[in-house]
Coordinates of C-alpha atoms in Angstrom, one line a residue:
X93 CA 96.1 98.0 120.9
X94 CA 94.5 94.6 121.6
X95 CA 96.3 92.1 123.6
X96 CA 97.2 88.7 122.2
X97 CA 95.1 87.0 124.8
X98 CA 92.0 88.9 123.6
X99 CA 92.2 87.8 120.0
X100 CA 92.1 84.2 118.9
X101 CA 93.6 85.0 115.5
X102 CA 96.6 86.8 117.1
X103 CA 97.0 83.8 119.3
X104 CA 97.2 81.5 116.2
X105 CA 99.8 83.8 114.6
X106 CA 101.8 83.7 117.8
X107 CA 101.5 79.9 118.0
X108 CA 99.6 80.1 121.2
X109 CA 96.5 78.5 119.8
X110 CA 96.4 75.3 117.7
X111 CA 95.4 75.6 114.1
X112 CA 95.8 73.8 110.8
X113 CA 98.0 76.4 109.2
X114 CA 98.4 75.8 105.4
X115 CA 100.6 78.8 104.6
X116 CA 102.6 81.5 106.4
X117 CA 104.0 84.6 104.8
X118 CA 106.0 87.2 106.6
X119 CA 102.9 89.3 107.2
X120 CA 99.9 86.9 106.9
X121 CA 98.7 83.4 107.7
X122 CA 96.2 81.1 106.1
X123 CA 94.5 78.4 108.2
X124 CA 91.4 76.3 108.6
X125 CA 88.7 77.8 110.8
X126 CA 87.6 75.7 113.8
X127 CA 84.3 74.9 112.1
X128 CA 84.7 75.0 108.3
X129 CA 81.6 75.6 106.3
X130 CA 82.8 73.3 103.6
X131 CA 85.9 71.0 103.2
X132 CA 88.8 73.3 102.2
X133 CA 87.3 76.4 103.8
X134 CA 90.3 78.6 104.8
X135 CA 90.9 82.0 106.4
X136 CA 93.5 84.4 105.3
X137 CA 94.5 87.0 107.9
X138 CA 97.2 89.7 108.3
X139 CA 99.6 88.8 111.1
X140 CA 99.3 92.2 112.6
X141 CA 96.0 93.0 114.3
X142 CA 93.5 95.1 112.3
X143 CA 89.9 95.1 113.5
X144 CA 88.3 95.4 110.0
X145 CA 89.0 96.5 106.4
X146 CA 88.7 100.2 107.3
X147 CA 91.7 99.9 109.6
X148 CA 93.9 98.3 106.9
X149 CA 96.5 100.3 105.1
X150 CA 96.5 100.0 101.3
X151 CA 99.8 98.0 101.2
X152 CA 98.5 95.3 103.6
X153 CA 95.2 95.2 101.8
X154 CA 96.9 94.7 98.5
X155 CA 99.1 91.9 99.8
X156 CA 96.1 90.2 101.4
X157 CA 94.4 90.1 98.0
X158 CA 97.4 88.4 96.5
X159 CA 97.5 85.9 99.3
X160 CA 93.8 85.1 98.9
X161 CA 94.4 84.5 95.2
X162 CA 97.3 82.1 96.0
X163 CA 95.2 80.2 98.4
X164 CA 92.2 80.1 96.1
X165 CA 94.3 78.7 93.3
X166 CA 95.7 76.0 95.6
X167 CA 92.2 75.1 96.8
X168 CA 90.9 75.0 93.3
X169 CA 93.7 72.7 92.1
X170 CA 93.5 70.4 95.1
X171 CA 89.8 70.0 95.5
X172 CA 88.3 71.0 92.1
X173 CA 85.2 72.8 93.5
X174 CA 82.3 73.9 91.3
X175 CA 82.8 77.4 92.6
X176 CA 84.2 79.5 95.4
X177 CA 83.1 82.3 97.7
X178 CA 85.4 85.0 99.1
X179 CA 83.7 86.4 102.2
X180 CA 84.8 89.3 104.4
X181 CA 82.4 90.6 107.1
X182 CA 83.0 93.9 108.8
X183 CA 81.0 94.8 111.9
X184 CA 78.5 92.9 113.9
X185 CA 75.7 93.8 111.6
X186 CA 77.6 92.0 108.8
X187 CA 78.1 88.9 111.0
X188 CA 81.7 89.6 112.0
X189 CA 82.3 87.7 115.2
X190 CA 86.1 87.8 115.5
X191 CA 87.3 91.4 115.2
X192 CA 90.6 90.7 113.4
X193 CA 90.2 91.2 109.7
X194 CA 89.9 87.9 107.8
X195 CA 88.9 86.7 104.4
X196 CA 87.1 83.4 104.1
X197 CA 88.0 81.3 101.0
X198 CA 85.1 78.9 100.7
X199 CA 85.1 76.2 98.0
X200 CA 81.6 75.5 96.9
X201 CA 79.9 72.5 95.3
X202 CA 76.4 72.1 93.9
X203 CA 74.1 71.2 96.7
X204 CA 76.6 71.8 99.5
X205 CA 75.4 72.7 103.0
X206 CA 76.1 76.4 102.6
X207 CA 73.0 77.2 100.7
X208 CA 72.3 80.6 99.1
X209 CA 74.1 83.6 100.5
X210 CA 72.0 86.4 98.9
X211 CA 68.5 87.4 100.1
X212 CA 65.4 87.0 97.9
X213 CA 65.1 89.5 95.1
X214 CA 64.3 92.9 96.3
X215 CA 62.9 95.5 94.0
X216 CA 64.4 98.8 95.0
X217 CA 62.7 102.1 94.1
X218 CA 64.7 104.0 91.4
X219 CA 64.8 107.1 93.6
X220 CA 66.5 105.0 96.4
X221 CA 69.0 103.6 93.9
X222 CA 69.7 107.1 92.5
X223 CA 70.1 108.6 95.9
X224 CA 72.5 105.9 97.0
X225 CA 74.5 106.2 93.7
X226 CA 74.8 109.9 94.2
X227 CA 76.0 109.6 97.8
X228 CA 78.7 107.1 96.9
X229 CA 79.8 108.8 93.8
X230 CA 80.2 112.1 95.7
X231 CA 82.5 110.3 98.2
X232 CA 84.6 109.1 95.3
X233 CA 84.8 112.5 93.7
X234 CA 82.7 111.6 90.6

């Protein structure tokens, strides 16, 4: 188990680190990150420490989804953005830098400083797509 000192998000939950907390539930917290990508950018985290989505139990994952929706609705009503991203990175290769599962709720406006989040179009070979589909479908029992 990770110590509170080692995880900045655990420190926020324990009120050992300052944060602009907008909502606390019994099992989760929503707050502004230190360097928001846009105004209104929030993080939603479970209060218990989970490194990534693969370590979440289904009950916690379900509740986090409901909390993200609640926060997204509040941000939409308060700021009237043109759109919104929900971002969850898992693992260093996916740009996760704090290993406490968190969902970014990022309001977006035309021409904001975020820019595009998808790579240029890539034309995949049909054989690669078929092989990938088959591998995932097999894991799902299809």
